[in-house]
PDB file of C-alpha atoms in Angstrom:
ATOM      1  CA  MET A   1      35.524 112.891  67.731  1.00 77.00           C
ATOM      2  CA  GLU A   2      34.589 109.476  69.013  1.00 91.00           C
ATOM      3  CA  ILE A   3      34.296 109.025  72.708  1.00 95.00           C
ATOM      4  CA  THR A   4      34.608 105.920  74.640  1.00 97.00           C
ATOM      5  CA  LYS A   5      34.931 104.652  78.144  1.00 98.00           C
ATOM      6  CA  THR A   6      36.769 102.043  79.836  1.00 98.00           C
ATOM      7  CA  ARG A   7      37.653 100.722  83.224  1.00 98.00           C
ATOM      8  CA  CYS A   8      41.370 100.231  82.095  1.00 98.00           C
ATOM      9  CA  LEU A   9      43.156 101.761  79.242  1.00 98.00           C
ATOM     10  CA  ILE A  10      46.371  99.933  78.216  1.00 98.00           C
ATOM     11  CA  ILE A  11      48.788 102.249  76.200  1.00 98.00           C
ATOM     12  CA  GLY A  12      51.078 100.145  74.142  1.00 96.00           C
ATOM     13  CA  SER A  13      51.540  96.808  73.225  1.00 92.00           C
ATOM     14  CA  GLY A  14      54.308  94.096  73.245  1.00 92.00           C
ATOM     15  CA  PRO A  15      54.701  91.555  76.022  1.00 96.00           C
ATOM     16  CA  ALA A  16      53.831  93.975  78.734  1.00 97.00           C
ATOM     17  CA  GLY A  17      50.614  95.391  77.207  1.00 97.00           C
ATOM     18  CA  TYR A  18      49.278  92.254  75.802  1.00 97.00           C
ATOM     19  CA  THR A  19      49.939  90.287  79.208  1.00 98.00           C
ATOM     20  CA  ALA A  20      48.156  93.154  81.117  1.00 98.00           C
ATOM     21  CA  ALA A  21      45.286  92.851  78.398  1.00 98.00           C
ATOM     22  CA  ILE A  22      44.962  88.989  79.087  1.00 98.00           C
ATOM     23  CA  TYR A  23      44.902  89.450  83.149  1.00 98.00           C
ATOM     24  CA  THR A  24      42.570  92.405  82.980  1.00 98.00           C
ATOM     25  CA  SER A  25      40.328  90.615  80.592  1.00 98.00           C
ATOM     26  CA  ARG A  26      40.082  87.408  82.601  1.00 97.00           C
ATOM     27  CA  ALA A  27      39.218  89.586  85.731  1.00 97.00           C
ATOM     28  CA  ASN A  28      36.111  91.034  83.797  1.00 97.00           C
ATOM     29  CA  ILE A  29      37.642  94.621  83.676  1.00 97.00           C
ATOM     30  CA  GLU A  30      37.179  94.776  79.816  1.00 97.00           C
ATOM     31  CA  PRO A  31      40.324  96.605  78.959  1.00 98.00           C
ATOM     32  CA  LEU A  32      40.841  98.896  75.883  1.00 98.00           C
ATOM     33  CA  LEU A  33      44.317  98.424  74.551  1.00 98.00           C
ATOM     34  CA  ILE A  34      45.840 100.987  71.917  1.00 97.00           C
ATOM     35  CA  GLU A  35      48.642  99.087  70.169  1.00 95.00           C
ATOM     36  CA  GLY A  36      50.857 102.140  69.213  1.00 89.00           C
ATOM     37  CA  TYR A  37      53.104 102.834  66.059  1.00 81.00           C
ATOM     38  CA  GLN A  38      54.695  99.344  66.346  1.00 79.00           C
ATOM     39  CA  PRO A  39      52.014  96.934  67.320  1.00 80.00           C
ATOM     40  CA  GLY A  40      53.802  94.167  69.111  1.00 78.00           C
ATOM     41  CA  GLY A  41      56.866  96.314  70.287  1.00 79.00           C
ATOM     42  CA  GLN A  42      60.512  95.645  69.393  1.00 75.00           C
ATOM     43  CA  LEU A  43      59.951  91.828  69.199  1.00 78.00           C
ATOM     44  CA  THR A  44      58.484  92.294  65.898  1.00 73.00           C
ATOM     45  CA  ILE A  45      61.783  92.988  64.361  1.00 66.00           C
ATOM     46  CA  THR A  46      63.315  90.084  66.019  1.00 67.00           C
ATOM     47  CA  THR A  47      64.000  87.073  64.035  1.00 66.00           C
ATOM     48  CA  ASP A  48      64.224  84.084  66.454  1.00 75.00           C
ATOM     49  CA  VAL A  49      63.247  83.946  70.261  1.00 83.00           C
ATOM     50  CA  GLU A  50      64.593  81.001  71.923  1.00 83.00           C
ATOM     51  CA  ASN A  51      64.442  82.316  75.666  1.00 86.00           C
ATOM     52  CA  PHE A  52      60.728  82.755  76.049  1.00 91.00           C
ATOM     53  CA  PRO A  53      59.192  80.068  78.180  1.00 94.00           C
ATOM     54  CA  GLY A  54      56.810  77.623  76.396  1.00 93.00           C
ATOM     55  CA  TYR A  55      58.566  77.549  72.964  1.00 93.00           C
ATOM     56  CA  PRO A  56      61.055  74.553  73.302  1.00 93.00           C
ATOM     57  CA  GLU A  57      61.864  74.820  69.742  1.00 92.00           C
ATOM     58  CA  GLY A  58      61.924  78.695  69.548  1.00 89.00           C
ATOM     59  CA  VAL A  59      59.672  81.063  67.977  1.00 91.00           C
ATOM     60  CA  THR A  60      59.843  84.145  65.753  1.00 87.00           C
ATOM     61  CA  GLY A  61      59.425  87.399  67.390  1.00 87.00           C
ATOM     62  CA  PRO A  62      56.234  88.357  65.299  1.00 89.00           C
ATOM     63  CA  GLN A  63      54.654  85.180  65.980  1.00 93.00           C
ATOM     64  CA  LEU A  64      55.189  85.273  69.553  1.00 94.00           C
ATOM     65  CA  MET A  65      53.620  88.676  69.644  1.00 94.00           C
ATOM     66  CA  GLU A  66      50.779  87.348  67.511  1.00 95.00           C
ATOM     67  CA  ASP A  67      50.184  84.505  69.918  1.00 96.00           C
ATOM     68  CA  LEU A  68      50.078  86.991  73.007  1.00 96.00           C
ATOM     69  CA  ARG A  69      47.743  89.214  71.060  1.00 96.00           C
ATOM     70  CA  ALA A  70      45.397  86.522  70.086  1.00 97.00           C
ATOM     71  CA  GLN A  71      45.287  85.295  73.552  1.00 97.00           C
ATOM     72  CA  ALA A  72      44.278  88.645  74.886  1.00 97.00           C
ATOM     73  CA  ALA A  73      41.636  88.892  72.280  1.00 97.00           C
ATOM     74  CA  ARG A  74      40.436  85.535  73.090  1.00 97.00           C
ATOM     75  CA  PHE A  75      39.396  86.881  76.565  1.00 97.00           C
ATOM     76  CA  GLY A  76      37.603  89.933  74.962  1.00 96.00           C
ATOM     77  CA  ALA A  77      40.227  92.666  75.220  1.00 97.00           C
ATOM     78  CA  ASP A  78      39.366  95.412  72.872  1.00 98.00           C
ATOM     79  CA  ILE A  79      42.395  95.870  70.819  1.00 97.00           C
ATOM     80  CA  ARG A  80      42.770  98.940  68.417  1.00 96.00           C
ATOM     81  CA  ALA A  81      45.219 100.396  66.182  1.00 94.00           C
ATOM     82  CA  GLY A  82      46.357 104.021  66.917  1.00 95.00           C
ATOM     83  CA  TYR A  83      48.956 106.039  68.819  1.00 94.00           C
ATOM     84  CA  VAL A  84      48.100 108.020  72.035  1.00 97.00           C
ATOM     85  CA  ASN A  85      49.430 111.593  71.341  1.00 95.00           C
ATOM     86  CA  GLU A  86      47.745 113.276  74.308  1.00 96.00           C
ATOM     87  CA  VAL A  87      46.977 112.507  77.873  1.00 98.00           C
ATOM     88  CA  ASP A  88      45.282 114.059  80.781  1.00 98.00           C
ATOM     89  CA  PHE A  89      45.950 112.452  84.061  1.00 98.00           C
ATOM     90  CA  SER A  90      45.105 115.433  86.348  1.00 97.00           C
ATOM     91  CA  SER A  91      41.786 113.816  87.338  1.00 97.00           C
ATOM     92  CA  ARG A  92      39.651 110.747  87.036  1.00 96.00           C
ATOM     93  CA  PRO A  93      38.530 109.780  84.632  1.00 97.00           C
ATOM     94  CA  PHE A  94      41.766 109.815  82.978  1.00 98.00           C
ATOM     95  CA  ARG A  95      41.806 111.296  79.506  1.00 98.00           C
ATOM     96  CA  ALA A  96      43.496 110.031  76.304  1.00 98.00           C
ATOM     97  CA  VAL A  97      43.604 111.043  72.770  1.00 97.00           C
ATOM     98  CA  THR A  98      44.829 108.992  69.878  1.00 97.00           C
ATOM     99  CA  ASP A  99      46.025 110.143  66.505  1.00 94.00           C
ATOM    100  CA  ASN A 100      43.001 108.737  64.692  1.00 91.00           C
ATOM    101  CA  GLY A 101      40.558 110.846  66.592  1.00 92.00           C
ATOM    102  CA  LEU A 102      39.342 108.598  69.497  1.00 95.00           C
ATOM    103  CA  GLU A 103      39.036 109.971  72.959  1.00 97.00           C
ATOM    104  CA  ILE A 104      39.142 107.642  75.771  1.00 98.00           C
ATOM    105  CA  LEU A 105      37.904 108.115  79.341  1.00 98.00           C
ATOM    106  CA  ALA A 106      39.593 105.720  81.541  1.00 98.00           C
ATOM    107  CA  ASP A 107      39.144 104.697  85.343  1.00 98.00           C
ATOM    108  CA  SER A 108      42.709 103.270  85.296  1.00 98.00           C
ATOM    109  CA  VAL A 109      45.754 103.325  82.895  1.00 98.00           C
ATOM    110  CA  ILE A 110      48.630 100.967  82.226  1.00 98.00           C
ATOM    111  CA  ILE A 111      51.472 102.428  80.390  1.00 98.00           C
ATOM    112  CA  CYS A 112      53.320  99.880  78.308  1.00 97.00           C
ATOM    113  CA  THR A 113      55.000 101.929  75.610  1.00 96.00           C
ATOM    114  CA  GLY A 114      58.510 100.466  75.837  1.00 94.00           C
ATOM    115  CA  ALA A 115      61.914 102.054  75.005  1.00 90.00           C
ATOM    116  CA  SER A 116      63.472 102.292  71.695  1.00 84.00           C
ATOM    117  CA  ALA A 117      67.217 101.361  71.271  1.00 81.00           C
ATOM    118  CA  LYS A 118      69.467 104.144  70.257  1.00 85.00           C
ATOM    119  CA  TYR A 119      70.977 103.867  66.821  1.00 88.00           C
ATOM    120  CA  LEU A 120      73.893 105.249  65.194  1.00 92.00           C
ATOM    121  CA  GLY A 121      71.848 106.583  62.275  1.00 90.00           C
ATOM    122  CA  ILE A 122      73.513 104.974  59.381  1.00 92.00           C
ATOM    123  CA  ASP A 123      71.279 103.594  56.620  1.00 90.00           C
ATOM    124  CA  ASP A 124      72.887 100.085  57.090  1.00 94.00           C
ATOM    125  CA  GLU A 125      71.471  99.734  60.624  1.00 90.00           C
ATOM    126  CA  LYS A 126      67.905  99.453  59.149  1.00 87.00           C
ATOM    127  CA  LYS A 127      68.955  97.486  56.093  1.00 93.00           C
ATOM    128  CA  TYR A 128      70.524  94.808  58.416  1.00 94.00           C
ATOM    129  CA  ASN A 129      68.169  94.875  61.264  1.00 89.00           C
ATOM    130  CA  GLY A 130      67.634  91.490  62.326  1.00 86.00           C
ATOM    131  CA  MET A 131      70.136  90.315  59.942  1.00 93.00           C
ATOM    132  CA  GLY A 132      73.316  90.755  61.856  1.00 95.00           C
ATOM    133  CA  VAL A 133      72.276  93.872  63.583  1.00 95.00           C
ATOM    134  CA  SER A 134      70.922  93.751  67.162  1.00 92.00           C
ATOM    135  CA  ALA A 135      70.462  96.017  70.229  1.00 88.00           C
ATOM    136  CA  CYS A 136      70.275  93.068  72.521  1.00 85.00           C
ATOM    137  CA  ALA A 137      73.030  90.807  73.382  1.00 87.00           C
ATOM    138  CA  THR A 138      71.244  88.696  75.805  1.00 80.00           C
ATOM    139  CA  CYS A 139      68.403  88.279  73.299  1.00 81.00           C
ATOM    140  CA  ASP A 140      70.506  87.401  70.389  1.00 89.00           C
ATOM    141  CA  GLY A 141      73.935  86.474  71.309  1.00 90.00           C
ATOM    142  CA  PHE A 142      73.124  82.731  71.331  1.00 91.00           C
ATOM    143  CA  PHE A 143      72.969  82.915  67.427  1.00 93.00           C
ATOM    144  CA  TYR A 144      76.646  83.916  67.375  1.00 96.00           C
ATOM    145  CA  ARG A 145      78.462  81.255  69.081  1.00 96.00           C
ATOM    146  CA  GLY A 146      81.816  80.677  67.865  1.00 97.00           C
ATOM    147  CA  LYS A 147      81.547  83.764  65.719  1.00 97.00           C
ATOM    148  CA  LYS A 148      83.170  87.407  65.439  1.00 98.00           C
ATOM    149  CA  VAL A 149      80.964  90.163  66.644  1.00 98.00           C
ATOM    150  CA  ALA A 150      81.342  93.904  67.371  1.00 98.00           C
ATOM    151  CA  VAL A 151      79.595  95.877  70.320  1.00 97.00           C
ATOM    152  CA  VAL A 152      79.431  99.635  69.828  1.00 97.00           C
ATOM    153  CA  GLY A 153      79.507 101.691  72.781  1.00 95.00           C
ATOM    154  CA  GLY A 154      81.929 102.768  75.685  1.00 94.00           C
ATOM    155  CA  GLY A 155      79.614 102.520  78.829  1.00 90.00           C
ATOM    156  CA  ASP A 156      78.762  99.906  81.366  1.00 84.00           C
ATOM    157  CA  THR A 157      76.019  98.581  79.183  1.00 83.00           C
ATOM    158  CA  ALA A 158      78.344  98.195  76.218  1.00 92.00           C
ATOM    159  CA  CYS A 159      80.898  96.613  78.614  1.00 93.00           C
ATOM    160  CA  GLU A 160      78.345  94.115  79.822  1.00 87.00           C
ATOM    161  CA  GLU A 161      77.225  93.255  76.442  1.00 90.00           C
ATOM    162  CA  ALA A 162      80.820  92.612  75.229  1.00 95.00           C
ATOM    163  CA  LEU A 163      81.535  90.367  78.368  1.00 94.00           C
ATOM    164  CA  TYR A 164      78.177  88.456  77.886  1.00 92.00           C
ATOM    165  CA  LEU A 165      79.017  87.886  74.217  1.00 96.00           C
ATOM    166  CA  SER A 166      82.704  86.957  74.842  1.00 96.00           C
ATOM    167  CA  ASN A 167      81.404  83.673  76.685  1.00 95.00           C
ATOM    168  CA  LEU A 168      79.713  82.724  73.261  1.00 96.00           C
ATOM    169  CA  ALA A 169      81.478  84.363  70.414  1.00 97.00           C
ATOM    170  CA  SER A 170      85.272  83.624  69.301  1.00 97.00           C
ATOM    171  CA  GLU A 171      85.947  87.286  68.963  1.00 98.00           C
ATOM    172  CA  VAL A 172      84.387  90.416  70.461  1.00 98.00           C
ATOM    173  CA  TYR A 173      85.426  93.974  69.002  1.00 98.00           C
ATOM    174  CA  LEU A 174      84.386  96.833  71.104  1.00 98.00           C
ATOM    175  CA  ILE A 175      84.041  99.909  69.143  1.00 98.00           C
ATOM    176  CA  VAL A 176      84.521 103.272  71.149  1.00 97.00           C
ATOM    177  CA  ARG A 177      84.422 106.611  69.609  1.00 95.00           C
ATOM    178  CA  LYS A 178      86.409 108.137  72.221  1.00 95.00           C
ATOM    179  CA  ASP A 179      89.985 107.486  73.599  1.00 95.00           C
ATOM    180  CA  TYR A 180      88.644 106.111  76.903  1.00 95.00           C
ATOM    181  CA  LEU A 181      85.789 103.867  78.206  1.00 95.00           C
ATOM    182  CA  ARG A 182      82.854 105.634  80.131  1.00 90.00           C
ATOM    183  CA  ALA A 183      82.245 102.468  82.189  1.00 89.00           C
ATOM    184  CA  SER A 184      83.070 102.029  85.667  1.00 88.00           C
ATOM    185  CA  LYS A 185      86.441 100.808  86.448  1.00 94.00           C
ATOM    186  CA  VAL A 186      85.440  97.475  87.646  1.00 91.00           C
ATOM    187  CA  MET A 187      83.734  96.981  84.218  1.00 91.00           C
ATOM    188  CA  GLN A 188      86.741  98.346  82.277  1.00 95.00           C
ATOM    189  CA  GLN A 189      89.066  95.976  84.020  1.00 96.00           C
ATOM    190  CA  ARG A 190      86.887  93.047  83.293  1.00 94.00           C
ATOM    191  CA  VAL A 191      86.858  93.833  79.506  1.00 96.00           C
ATOM    192  CA  PHE A 192      90.601  94.290  79.440  1.00 97.00           C
ATOM    193  CA  ASP A 193      91.220  91.042  81.175  1.00 96.00           C
ATOM    194  CA  LYS A 194      89.117  89.202  78.467  1.00 96.00           C
ATOM    195  CA  THR A 195      91.365  87.734  75.947  1.00 96.00           C
ATOM    196  CA  ASN A 196      88.909  87.358  73.324  1.00 97.00           C
ATOM    197  CA  ILE A 197      87.800  91.203  73.659  1.00 98.00           C
ATOM    198  CA  GLN A 198      89.678  93.736  71.509  1.00 97.00           C
ATOM    199  CA  VAL A 199      88.848  97.403  72.022  1.00 98.00           C
ATOM    200  CA  PHE A 200      89.047  99.918  69.200  1.00 98.00           C
ATOM    201  CA  PHE A 201      89.529 103.520  70.616  1.00 97.00           C
ATOM    202  CA  ASN A 202      88.844 106.553  68.549  1.00 97.00           C
ATOM    203  CA  THR A 203      86.911 104.576  66.177  1.00 97.00           C
ATOM    204  CA  ASN A 204      83.618 105.291  64.210  1.00 97.00           C
ATOM    205  CA  THR A 205      81.365 103.029  62.306  1.00 97.00           C
ATOM    206  CA  ALA A 206      80.888 104.489  58.530  1.00 96.00           C
ATOM    207  CA  GLY A 207      78.768 101.606  57.443  1.00 96.00           C
ATOM    208  CA  LEU A 208      78.089  97.898  57.326  1.00 97.00           C
ATOM    209  CA  TYR A 209      78.461  95.376  54.351  1.00 97.00           C
ATOM    210  CA  GLY A 210      77.322  92.093  53.255  1.00 96.00           C
ATOM    211  CA  GLU A 211      75.169  90.365  50.646  1.00 94.00           C
ATOM    212  CA  GLU A 212      72.196  89.340  52.741  1.00 93.00           C
ATOM    213  CA  PHE A 213      73.375  89.242  56.308  1.00 95.00           C
ATOM    214  CA  VAL A 214      76.137  91.413  58.032  1.00 97.00           C
ATOM    215  CA  GLU A 215      79.534  90.290  56.744  1.00 97.00           C
ATOM    216  CA  GLY A 216      81.557  93.233  58.178  1.00 97.00           C
ATOM    217  CA  ALA A 217      81.722  96.889  59.134  1.00 97.00           C
ATOM    218  CA  HIS A 218      83.576  99.996  57.662  1.00 97.00           C
ATOM    219  CA  LEU A 219      85.421 101.433  60.381  1.00 97.00           C
ATOM    220  CA  VAL A 220      87.291 104.828  60.722  1.00 97.00           C
ATOM    221  CA  GLU A 221      89.864 105.615  63.348  1.00 97.00           C
ATOM    222  CA  HIS A 222      90.604 109.294  64.219  1.00 96.00           C
ATOM    223  CA  ILE A 223      88.144 110.486  61.783  1.00 95.00           C
ATOM    224  CA  GLY A 224      88.717 114.041  60.754  1.00 92.00           C
ATOM    225  CA  THR A 225      92.261 114.169  61.714  1.00 94.00           C
ATOM    226  CA  ASP A 226      95.648 113.732  60.095  1.00 94.00           C
ATOM    227  CA  LYS A 227      95.559 110.337  61.613  1.00 94.00           C
ATOM    228  CA  GLU A 228      92.421 109.302  59.927  1.00 96.00           C
ATOM    229  CA  ASN A 229      92.569 105.518  59.076  1.00 97.00           C
ATOM    230  CA  ARG A 230      89.698 103.493  57.186  1.00 97.00           C
ATOM    231  CA  PHE A 231      89.517  99.911  57.223  1.00 96.00           C
ATOM    232  CA  ASP A 232      87.027  96.975  57.073  1.00 97.00           C
ATOM    233  CA  LEU A 233      86.388  94.615  60.091  1.00 97.00           C
ATOM    234  CA  PRO A 234      84.962  91.257  59.120  1.00 98.00           C
ATOM    235  CA  LEU A 235      82.081  90.466  61.334  1.00 97.00           C
ATOM    236  CA  ASP A 236      79.037  88.111  61.728  1.00 97.00           C
ATOM    237  CA  GLY A 237      77.119  90.310  64.210  1.00 97.00           C
ATOM    238  CA  PHE A 238      76.962  93.895  64.973  1.00 97.00           C
ATOM    239  CA  PHE A 239      75.497  95.009  68.402  1.00 96.00           C
ATOM    240  CA  LEU A 240      74.306  98.450  69.668  1.00 94.00           C
ATOM    241  CA  ALA A 241      75.056  99.304  73.046  1.00 90.00           C
ATOM    242  CA  ILE A 242      74.637 103.072  73.289  1.00 89.00           C
ATOM    243  CA  GLY A 243      71.478 103.272  75.231  1.00 82.00           C
ATOM    244  CA  HIS A 244      67.779 103.102  75.051  1.00 83.00           C
ATOM    245  CA  LYS A 245      65.220 105.938  74.932  1.00 89.00           C
ATOM    246  CA  PRO A 246      62.055 105.118  76.838  1.00 94.00           C
ATOM    247  CA  ASN A 247      58.950 106.312  75.020  1.00 94.00           C
ATOM    248  CA  THR A 248      57.518 108.766  77.732  1.00 96.00           C
ATOM    249  CA  GLU A 249      57.286 112.125  76.362  1.00 95.00           C
ATOM    250  CA  VAL A 250      53.644 112.418  76.311  1.00 96.00           C
ATOM    251  CA  PHE A 251      53.365 111.422  79.849  1.00 97.00           C
ATOM    252  CA  SER A 252      56.149 113.680  81.187  1.00 96.00           C
ATOM    253  CA  LYS A 253      53.710 116.419  82.448  1.00 97.00           C
ATOM    254  CA  TYR A 254      52.074 114.152  84.774  1.00 98.00           C
ATOM    255  CA  ILE A 255      54.383 110.943  85.392  1.00 98.00           C
ATOM    256  CA  GLU A 256      57.400 111.078  87.457  1.00 97.00           C
ATOM    257  CA  LEU A 257      60.500 110.024  85.479  1.00 97.00           C
ATOM    258  CA  ASP A 258      64.169 109.327  86.292  1.00 96.00           C
ATOM    259  CA  GLU A 259      66.949 111.139  85.047  1.00 93.00           C
ATOM    260  CA  THR A 260      67.001 109.259  81.818  1.00 91.00           C
ATOM    261  CA  GLY A 261      63.224 109.268  81.045  1.00 95.00           C
ATOM    262  CA  TYR A 262      62.251 105.782  82.568  1.00 96.00           C
ATOM    263  CA  ILE A 263      58.977 105.872  84.456  1.00 98.00           C
ATOM    264  CA  LYS A 264      59.498 105.612  88.388  1.00 97.00           C
ATOM    265  CA  VAL A 265      57.409 102.906  89.864  1.00 97.00           C
ATOM    266  CA  ASN A 266      56.788 102.256  93.708  1.00 93.00           C
ATOM    267  CA  GLY A 267      58.703  99.574  95.054  1.00 87.00           C
ATOM    268  CA  ALA A 268      58.050  96.151  93.580  1.00 89.00           C
ATOM    269  CA  GLY A 269      54.724  97.112  92.205  1.00 94.00           C
ATOM    270  CA  THR A 270      53.791  98.939  89.139  1.00 98.00           C
ATOM    271  CA  SER A 271      52.140 102.277  90.481  1.00 98.00           C
ATOM    272  CA  THR A 272      53.286 105.628  89.412  1.00 98.00           C
ATOM    273  CA  ASN A 273      53.019 108.945  91.357  1.00 98.00           C
ATOM    274  CA  VAL A 274      49.627 109.164  90.014  1.00 98.00           C
ATOM    275  CA  PRO A 275      47.136 106.812  91.756  1.00 97.00           C
ATOM    276  CA  GLY A 276      45.426 104.814  89.166  1.00 98.00           C
ATOM    277  CA  VAL A 277      48.179 104.906  86.633  1.00 98.00           C
ATOM    278  CA  PHE A 278      50.474 102.040  86.386  1.00 98.00           C
ATOM    279  CA  ALA A 279      53.602 101.055  84.206  1.00 98.00           C
ATOM    280  CA  ALA A 280      54.850  98.030  82.810  1.00 98.00           C
ATOM    281  CA  GLY A 281      57.583  96.872  80.649  1.00 96.00           C
ATOM    282  CA  ASP A 282      60.794  98.421  79.245  1.00 94.00           C
ATOM    283  CA  VAL A 283      59.264 101.896  79.756  1.00 97.00           C
ATOM    284  CA  ALA A 284      59.652 101.325  83.415  1.00 96.00           C
ATOM    285  CA  ASP A 285      62.737  98.922  83.394  1.00 93.00           C
ATOM    286  CA  PRO A 286      66.159 100.192  82.427  1.00 88.00           C
ATOM    287  CA  ASN A 287      67.945  97.175  83.792  1.00 86.00           C
ATOM    288  CA  TYR A 288      66.601  93.791  82.369  1.00 86.00           C
ATOM    289  CA  ARG A 289      64.802  94.638  79.087  1.00 81.00           C
ATOM    290  CA  GLN A 290      63.717  90.984  78.390  1.00 88.00           C
ATOM    291  CA  ALA A 291      60.183  89.950  76.918  1.00 91.00           C
ATOM    292  CA  ILE A 292      59.782  87.636  80.108  1.00 95.00           C
ATOM    293  CA  THR A 293      60.413  90.466  82.471  1.00 95.00           C
ATOM    294  CA  ALA A 294      58.162  92.637  80.586  1.00 96.00           C
ATOM    295  CA  ALA A 295      55.311  89.962  80.434  1.00 97.00           C
ATOM    296  CA  GLY A 296      55.808  89.720  84.145  1.00 97.00           C
ATOM    297  CA  MET A 297      55.489  93.327  84.707  1.00 97.00           C
ATOM    298  CA  GLY A 298      52.366  93.340  82.632  1.00 98.00           C
ATOM    299  CA  CYS A 299      50.808  90.678  84.756  1.00 98.00           C
ATOM    300  CA  LYS A 300      51.684  92.775  87.964  1.00 98.00           C
ATOM    301  CA  ALA A 301      50.349  95.812  86.528  1.00 98.00           C
ATOM    302  CA  ALA A 302      46.993  94.118  85.652  1.00 98.00           C
ATOM    303  CA  LEU A 303      46.834  92.805  89.355  1.00 98.00           C
ATOM    304  CA  ASP A 304      47.639  96.256  90.581  1.00 98.00           C
ATOM    305  CA  VAL A 305      44.693  97.678  88.360  1.00 98.00           C
ATOM    306  CA  GLU A 306      42.305  94.896  89.724  1.00 98.00           C
ATOM    307  CA  ARG A 307      43.083  95.844  93.615  1.00 97.00           C
ATOM    308  CA  PHE A 308      42.888  99.575  92.548  1.00 98.00           C
ATOM    309  CA  LEU A 309      39.563  99.483  91.004  1.00 98.00           C
ATOM    310  CA  ALA A 310      38.125  97.220  93.810  1.00 96.00           C
ATOM    311  CA  GLU A 311      39.243  99.793  96.430  1.00 95.00           C
ATOM    312  CA  GLN A 312      37.739 102.662  94.430  1.00 90.00           C
ATOM    313  CA  ASN A 313      34.399 100.711  94.053  1.00 77.00           C
TER     314      ASN A 313
END
């Protein structure tokens, strides 16, 4: 097994990881970044990004990530392929092992492993990913102005997504598998008060259809009962809002998580319960989940690392 040492190990890429690499590299910390299973993160499966500063004409998700990666590499970041599948944060230097046989000893760590959107598990979600299927209304809603969209989910997040989309789309259908909304009463009332939001209770999604892009959904009301009713709903966009799962399993032995698995950071900073280990991006942010906020946290984590290392020295 190859062993390497670094002053700062960045686990994960995406806007948070690459931005942390840019800042730590410019501070002469010479970080080592392990990109993970999906180099560039969730934005690599996003078509157009129009809300990231500096791109007045918009940019594709993959190109944005390639630009950030190239900027980090320009300043000397050591960027490597691989997935960290084992860590030991019980003492410094911290230890991490990748799936391709690299053992890393690090004076500090920034965790940027992100969060994965939960999907229904139907094959059509993958088929139309980026072609009408999205897990972020704030990111992609702009492309559905004046069109018909559906949001799947019954909690606060789903209601927030539906309300956001209702200001852009002509019609919003909220698909709820239960006979009630789990969202707070305030959010429920806001949804019911919106004239262009229609709620389908007791409804499951059986599939999607369309030649190249999503053109509609196959829905089932009262599935498995004597009232079962199958019908097709014409759509232009299909949004998942059934939650996100932070990628924190490998760290759970050492890092304090909240009740849904997100890393807890201290106050407005990025430090965790383990001194010298920091977290940035969606892995520590259940609220905003935007590329620009992830990049901002990556910057903060890098500055926190710089201060930590200076204090240790």
